C-alpha cells in the first residue's frame, strides 16, 4: 500500500512525500488499527495533509529553536565560502504569518500572544500595516501559526474580546545582515560540517579569539563579524602562538578593527589598564582571583611570585594585607605599578621585577626570616601564590632548605597556592605527585587540589594548596620520602 502525502510547512514550497505501509487484506477490522498506526506515524511530521482525506494533523512536535532558525532564519546559501565580508549579500526574503489588529489594542493583545508571537532577536514583532495606517501587523511564529485554528482557546477568547479577527495573513519579511546572529553568519559562510567559532575572550574593547586551522582562510571576516555583532568591541585579534613561558604573553594578529592594544578592564570591582599585546591577562580567571582573595584576612601577608598586572595583588592589598608582588616581564612590572596607583594600593604593595626563583630566594626568604622570628601572637598568616601553570611546579624546588633557623610552629608555616596544567586521566593525583617529587616529600595527606577550569579537551588547570613542611623549608631536617 502506498500513500502520497502533501507536506507544506508555512513559508516553504509543497513537497510530495511517499509513504509505504503494509498491505491490509486480511480483515476490515484491522483497518482502524492500521489507520491509527498510520496517523501516529504521520503525526510526527509537521502539518501533514493526506490527499483524499480531509483530516489535518495539526499536532506538531516542538522543534528546537536552533533547528528551526537554521531552516527559515539562516542566511542565503550563496554566501558559503565568502572570505571578504559583503554585508549586502545577506539579504533574504521570508514569509511570516501575521495578524492584523487595530493599533490601540496592540499592547493588551501582546500580553496574551506570547506563545504565538514571533520570538526572533533583532526582528520587530509589531510593524505598521503598509496598507492601513490605523492598523498594525503582529508577527507570528511561522512554526506554530498556520491558520486561525492554530490559536489556543484562551488566545481566541482574547481576540474575540478585543474584536480582532483571528484571520492569519502572509507577510514578506526582508532579512539583512543586521538580522542574523554571528553564529548564524559564520555557520553559513564556513564549509559545511566545520566547527564555528562565535565565542571569544573579551579584554576591554578587544575580542581575543583562538581560531583553528580550518577557520584561518576566513579570519578577517570572522574578526569583522565579532566587531559588528558585539557592542563595545572595536578590535578583534587571534593568538598565533602559544604563551611564552618567560614573559607569559603571546604573539597576536589583528584580524579587524583598531590596532590599539592599550585597554582597560573591570574585574571584581577593580580597574586594570595594560597593553594586551605585551602582558598576560585572562578574563576567565576572575573567579579564581576572588577565591584566593577571600582566603586571606586583614593583616595577612601575600607573596605573589608571578603577579602579572595585579589581579591577585591588588584585591588582597585592598583587604589591608601586606603584599609583595613580582613579575619578570618588564611590561607587566610597569603596568603592575600603574594599576597599584590606579586602585590606590601603591603604599601596601612592594613591587619587584625579578625571575621567580630569584624572588623566592631573595625578597621572600628575607621577609620569611623576619616574619617567622616574630612572637607567635604577632605572626601573620603567610600565603604564596604561584600562578604560572606551565612551569610553577618547577619553582617549588626553591623552597628546599630555604631557611637556616630552627623550625617554628607548623601553624605559622607559609601556605602555597601553586597552579599547574594536567593532561593526566587523574589530574588531581598527577599534580600532587609532580609537586611532591620536586619538593622531595609526599603531599598526599597534607594538600588540597582545586580544579580551576578546563583549558582544552583533556587539559585542566588546577591549583594545589599546601603548607610548606618544615622538613622542606629548613635545612638539616628529616623528610619523609615521596
XYZ file of C-alpha atoms in Angstrom:
482
model
C 0.000 0.000 0.000
C 1.429 3.387 -0.995
C 0.177 6.804 0.109
C 1.274 10.145 -1.264
C 1.300 12.962 1.256
C 1.274 16.693 0.679
C 3.582 18.441 3.160
C 3.593 22.219 3.344
C 5.079 23.887 6.405
C 4.466 27.637 6.395
C 6.697 29.581 4.052
C 8.049 26.511 2.233
C 7.118 25.013 -1.112
C 4.850 21.992 -1.212
C 6.543 18.601 -1.237
C 5.085 15.212 -2.103
C 6.239 12.557 0.303
C 5.899 8.869 -0.413
C 4.901 6.579 2.413
C 4.842 2.805 2.101
C 2.812 0.677 4.505
C 1.941 -2.980 4.755
C -0.897 -4.255 2.593
C -4.151 -4.654 4.507
C -6.077 -7.630 3.116
C -6.991 -9.970 5.940
C -9.872 -8.217 7.643
C -11.746 -4.952 7.595
C -11.483 -4.972 11.376
C -7.768 -4.372 11.001
C -8.286 -1.174 9.084
C -8.984 1.075 12.111
C -5.892 -0.293 13.834
C -3.764 0.197 10.738
C -5.177 3.679 10.300
C -4.357 4.517 13.934
C -0.788 3.334 13.427
C -0.547 5.350 10.243
C -1.844 8.511 11.851
C 0.646 8.126 14.684
C 3.429 7.886 12.122
C 2.207 10.875 10.174
C 1.650 12.976 13.262
C 5.406 13.008 13.744
C 5.763 15.251 10.681
C 4.644 18.906 10.945
C 1.385 19.957 9.290
C 0.649 16.953 7.053
C -2.440 16.712 4.866
C -3.418 13.335 3.466
C -4.584 13.562 -0.115
C -8.062 12.143 -0.493
C -8.790 12.787 3.202
C -9.963 15.954 4.890
C -8.188 15.366 8.173
C -5.427 17.833 9.036
C -2.954 16.621 11.611
C -2.194 19.912 13.322
C -0.477 18.386 16.330
C 3.160 19.296 15.752
C 6.130 18.332 17.922
C 8.159 21.086 19.482
C 11.100 21.993 17.271
C 14.294 23.195 18.898
C 14.898 26.898 18.357
C 18.297 26.447 16.704
C 16.896 23.798 14.363
C 14.014 25.995 13.325
C 16.198 29.034 12.860
C 18.634 27.043 10.743
C 15.830 26.496 8.253
C 13.917 29.733 7.924
C 16.209 32.268 9.557
C 19.516 31.191 8.069
C 21.457 33.451 5.688
C 21.267 32.857 1.923
C 23.132 29.763 0.777
C 25.249 31.648 -1.748
C 27.367 33.279 0.999
C 29.085 29.905 1.559
C 32.841 30.278 1.130
C 32.882 34.079 1.441
C 36.229 35.272 2.828
C 35.776 39.035 2.445
C 32.677 40.260 4.243
C 29.960 41.546 1.909
C 27.049 42.576 4.117
C 24.748 43.192 1.144
C 24.917 39.504 0.182
C 22.940 38.525 3.275
C 19.587 39.872 2.089
C 16.809 37.319 2.171
C 13.003 37.424 1.992
C 10.932 35.010 4.080
C 7.215 34.500 4.540
C 5.927 35.203 8.031
C 2.365 34.751 9.300
C 0.887 37.990 10.647
C -2.218 39.069 12.478
C -3.803 42.400 11.579
C -5.033 44.401 14.600
C -6.086 47.938 15.424
C -3.124 49.862 16.782
C -4.900 50.831 20.022
C -5.243 47.185 21.168
C -1.693 46.038 20.370
C -0.264 46.355 23.903
C -3.206 44.495 25.504
C -3.089 41.762 22.898
C 0.655 41.138 23.017
C 0.470 40.003 26.646
C -1.868 37.208 25.590
C 0.044 36.182 22.475
C 3.424 35.351 23.991
C 3.196 31.783 22.767
C 2.062 32.643 19.270
C 4.198 35.722 18.615
C 7.485 35.566 16.737
C 10.478 35.206 19.057
C 13.386 36.373 16.989
C 16.028 38.801 18.340
C 16.550 41.749 16.048
C 13.164 41.447 14.328
C 10.274 43.643 15.410
C 7.208 41.685 16.410
C 4.876 44.589 15.684
C 5.138 46.622 12.473
C 2.999 49.170 10.688
C 0.478 47.843 8.206
C 1.647 49.188 4.833
C -1.954 49.237 3.635
C -3.634 50.739 6.702
C -2.103 53.413 8.941
C -4.626 52.699 11.687
C -3.608 49.047 11.925
C -0.566 47.092 12.956
C 0.721 43.681 11.956
C 1.786 41.271 14.692
C 4.448 38.828 13.528
C 3.624 35.249 14.487
C 5.754 32.152 14.901
C 5.899 30.526 11.438
C 6.385 27.092 13.015
C 3.307 27.295 15.224
C 0.816 29.521 13.454
C -0.723 28.453 10.137
C -4.439 29.269 10.217
C -6.901 30.639 12.746
C -7.157 27.065 14.098
C -3.568 27.386 15.352
C -4.682 29.750 18.127
C -5.419 28.217 21.519
C -8.820 28.694 23.156
C -7.565 31.332 25.604
C -5.977 33.289 22.756
C -9.142 33.121 20.668
C -11.118 34.357 23.666
C -8.907 37.438 23.989
C -9.128 38.099 20.250
C -12.907 37.959 20.483
C -12.971 40.298 23.493
C -10.872 42.841 21.623
C -12.880 42.376 18.440
C -9.862 41.155 16.471
C -10.300 38.743 13.581
C -8.195 35.571 14.000
C -7.555 35.516 10.260
C -3.847 34.986 9.566
C -2.187 36.615 6.567
C 1.228 36.235 4.996
C 3.884 38.960 5.125
C 7.100 39.107 3.118
C 9.833 39.995 5.601
C 13.221 41.084 4.308
C 16.130 39.939 6.449
C 19.509 41.648 6.166
C 22.969 41.176 7.665
C 21.814 43.066 10.754
C 19.121 40.459 11.464
C 21.446 37.470 11.667
C 23.408 36.367 14.723
C 27.176 35.992 14.492
C 26.959 32.214 14.823
C 24.391 32.034 12.003
C 26.577 34.153 9.737
C 29.685 32.065 10.373
C 27.824 28.784 10.015
C 26.535 29.945 6.631
C 29.971 31.119 5.456
C 32.292 28.366 6.680
C 32.370 24.946 4.956
C 29.507 22.710 5.989
C 30.266 20.453 8.922
C 33.148 22.589 10.202
C 33.243 23.987 13.739
C 32.037 27.553 14.035
C 33.777 29.951 16.408
C 31.452 32.620 17.744
C 32.885 32.821 21.258
C 35.855 34.863 22.387
C 37.526 36.326 25.441
C 36.680 39.985 25.921
C 39.505 42.176 27.152
C 38.146 45.718 27.259
C 37.492 46.753 23.675
C 39.365 43.700 22.314
C 37.867 40.373 21.239
C 40.507 37.672 21.670
C 39.913 34.587 19.512
C 41.745 31.279 19.207
C 40.978 30.249 15.632
C 41.505 26.736 14.358
C 43.317 25.902 11.148
C 40.174 25.440 9.054
C 38.952 28.888 10.136
C 42.098 30.784 9.141
C 41.050 31.444 5.495
C 38.036 33.278 6.959
C 39.904 35.023 9.794
C 39.381 38.623 8.665
C 35.684 38.032 8.029
C 35.311 36.355 11.440
C 37.056 39.292 13.118
C 34.781 41.831 11.464
C 31.650 39.857 12.359
C 32.741 39.794 16.008
C 33.114 43.577 15.949
C 29.796 44.100 14.163
C 27.794 41.875 16.479
C 29.257 42.845 19.869
C 28.756 46.452 21.005
C 31.893 47.962 22.502
C 34.260 45.642 20.639
C 36.438 47.676 18.278
C 39.308 45.255 17.677
C 39.496 41.504 17.059
C 42.759 39.587 17.487
C 43.857 35.992 17.042
C 46.570 34.249 19.022
C 49.192 32.922 16.605
C 51.498 31.083 19.025
C 51.473 29.555 22.480
C 52.129 31.619 25.579
C 55.782 32.482 26.024
C 56.856 30.887 29.316
C 59.344 33.665 30.024
C 57.085 36.717 29.828
C 53.679 34.944 29.692
C 52.493 36.819 26.600
C 51.844 35.616 23.075
C 52.086 36.923 19.555
C 48.799 38.050 18.120
C 47.422 39.197 14.810
C 44.861 41.959 14.498
C 42.123 40.460 12.326
C 39.936 43.527 12.044
C 39.389 46.930 13.622
C 41.741 49.083 15.650
C 45.434 48.289 16.057
C 45.325 49.828 19.550
C 46.047 47.183 22.205
C 46.033 49.543 25.190
C 42.925 48.527 27.064
C 41.046 48.892 30.347
C 39.096 46.145 32.104
C 36.992 45.888 35.251
C 37.238 42.716 37.303
C 35.666 42.173 40.722
C 35.228 45.961 41.110
C 38.884 46.732 40.383
C 40.249 48.504 37.314
C 43.248 47.291 35.333
C 44.970 49.004 32.422
C 47.635 47.424 30.241
C 48.908 46.707 26.738
C 47.268 43.374 25.906
C 49.903 42.588 23.274
C 52.700 42.681 25.862
C 51.315 41.214 29.093
C 49.265 38.221 30.251
C 45.576 38.655 31.045
C 42.870 36.009 31.174
C 39.288 37.121 31.971
C 38.347 33.503 32.699
C 40.338 33.647 35.947
C 38.237 36.297 37.683
C 36.519 33.719 39.915
C 39.874 32.239 40.889
C 41.240 35.682 41.765
C 38.247 36.146 44.083
C 38.607 32.693 45.624
C 42.201 33.276 46.690
C 41.474 36.828 47.878
C 38.742 35.526 50.189
C 41.193 33.133 51.863
C 43.251 35.988 53.281
C 42.315 38.110 56.289
C 43.352 41.695 57.104
C 46.921 41.727 58.347
C 47.976 38.639 56.399
C 50.949 38.652 54.033
C 50.867 37.671 50.352
C 53.854 36.884 48.162
C 52.736 36.878 44.503
C 55.584 35.267 42.553
C 54.149 35.736 39.040
C 51.925 38.758 39.648
C 51.203 39.909 36.089
C 49.390 43.255 36.182
C 47.980 42.670 39.672
C 44.723 40.645 39.699
C 45.753 38.826 42.915
C 47.919 41.523 44.494
C 45.543 44.475 44.253
C 42.360 42.918 45.730
C 44.405 41.374 48.564
C 46.069 44.718 49.295
C 42.606 46.292 49.494
C 41.908 43.932 52.409
C 44.665 45.668 54.369
C 47.145 42.881 53.768
C 50.839 43.366 53.086
C 51.686 42.332 49.527
C 54.986 41.577 47.797
C 54.312 41.269 44.045
C 56.805 40.238 41.396
C 56.904 39.699 37.644
C 59.840 39.103 35.321
C 58.176 40.765 32.320
C 59.209 44.474 32.323
C 55.856 45.416 30.763
C 53.924 43.556 33.447
C 56.083 45.221 36.095
C 55.315 48.634 34.588
C 51.548 48.055 34.464
C 51.555 46.456 37.922
C 52.982 49.672 39.353
C 50.454 51.668 37.337
C 47.482 49.579 38.491
C 48.522 49.729 42.136
C 48.368 53.520 41.906
C 45.149 53.395 39.876
C 43.464 51.332 42.607
C 45.111 53.314 45.418
C 47.062 50.456 47.000
C 50.566 51.503 45.955
C 51.505 52.069 49.613
C 50.566 48.478 50.504
C 52.277 46.651 47.628
C 56.021 46.245 47.190
C 56.718 45.546 43.517
C 59.665 43.589 42.089
C 60.955 42.795 38.590
C 62.816 39.531 39.147
C 62.927 35.948 37.947
C 60.587 33.842 40.085
C 63.415 31.800 41.602
C 65.389 34.938 42.473
C 62.269 36.427 44.071
C 61.751 33.289 46.168
C 65.381 33.019 47.272
C 65.808 36.772 47.752
C 62.957 39.023 48.971
C 60.702 36.139 50.075
C 63.489 34.451 52.045
C 64.403 37.729 53.775
C 60.802 38.515 54.680
C 60.102 34.986 55.907
C 63.128 35.097 58.207
C 61.783 38.296 59.791
C 58.154 37.150 59.926
C 58.919 33.765 61.437
C 61.128 35.320 64.092
C 58.226 37.330 65.486
C 56.474 36.187 68.626
C 53.663 33.776 67.886
C 50.870 36.191 68.808
C 52.201 38.738 66.312
C 52.925 36.380 63.413
C 50.589 36.863 60.429
C 49.338 34.126 58.128
C 51.589 33.970 55.058
C 50.366 32.946 51.582
C 52.470 32.422 48.464
C 50.693 32.456 45.084
C 52.469 30.909 42.092
C 50.292 31.403 39.033
C 52.429 30.192 36.150
C 50.657 26.929 35.301
C 53.099 25.801 32.619
C 56.148 25.899 34.923
C 55.263 26.890 38.507
C 55.754 23.389 39.940
C 59.390 23.521 38.848
C 59.894 26.624 41.010
C 58.870 24.717 44.148
C 62.448 23.464 44.351
C 63.430 26.951 45.582
C 61.739 26.181 48.922
C 64.059 23.275 49.690
C 66.336 24.243 52.632
C 65.425 27.893 52.063
C 65.795 28.871 55.762
C 68.544 28.218 58.298
C 66.721 28.878 61.587
C 65.060 26.304 63.763
C 61.542 25.433 62.612
C 58.676 27.409 64.085
C 55.207 26.174 64.942
C 53.768 24.312 61.973
C 50.675 26.539 62.101
C 52.798 29.523 61.089
C 54.491 27.939 58.074
C 53.666 29.603 54.706
C 50.716 28.332 52.663
C 51.475 27.834 48.962
C 48.909 28.066 46.142
C 50.668 26.622 43.086
C 48.983 26.379 39.671
C 49.574 23.724 37.052
C 48.158 22.195 33.891
C 47.462 18.498 33.638
C 46.511 16.200 30.780
C 46.504 13.131 33.003
C 43.445 10.906 33.376
C 43.605 11.703 37.108
C 44.745 15.336 37.141
C 44.477 15.745 40.925
C 46.854 12.903 41.676
C 49.099 13.931 38.804
C 49.592 17.429 40.244
C 50.134 16.074 43.768
C 52.767 13.617 42.603
C 54.648 16.102 40.454
C 54.697 18.778 43.176
C 55.769 16.203 45.764
C 58.515 14.911 43.523
C 60.020 18.406 43.203
C 59.826 19.028 46.956
C 61.115 15.544 47.765
C 58.205 14.822 50.119
C 54.748 13.286 49.874
C 51.863 15.775 49.702
C 49.178 13.092 49.629
C 47.873 13.748 53.143
C 48.655 17.435 53.540
C 47.396 19.175 50.380
C 44.193 20.028 48.574
C 43.749 20.353 44.829
C 41.185 22.695 43.304
C 40.021 22.435 39.684
C 40.230 25.967 38.289
C 38.968 25.426 34.752
C 39.036 23.239 31.693
C 41.578 24.780 29.329
C 41.089 22.441 26.361
C 39.876 18.902 25.737
C 41.798 16.669 28.174
C 43.663 19.623 29.659
C 42.824 21.003 33.095
C 44.143 23.947 35.090
C 44.443 23.150 38.797
C 45.658 24.789 41.983
C 47.404 22.691 44.630
C 47.385 24.261 48.089
C 49.609 23.082 50.920
C 51.526 24.340 53.902
C 55.262 24.063 53.282
C 56.530 21.260 55.538
C 59.264 22.261 57.948
C 61.270 19.311 56.637
C 61.352 21.071 53.261
C 61.738 24.694 54.304
C 64.527 24.305 56.906
C 67.997 22.894 56.464
C 69.075 19.682 58.178
C 65.514 18.448 58.641
C 64.400 14.859 58.106
C 61.985 14.388 55.214
C 59.506 11.664 54.583
C 60.171 10.318 51.070
C 57.643 10.818 48.329
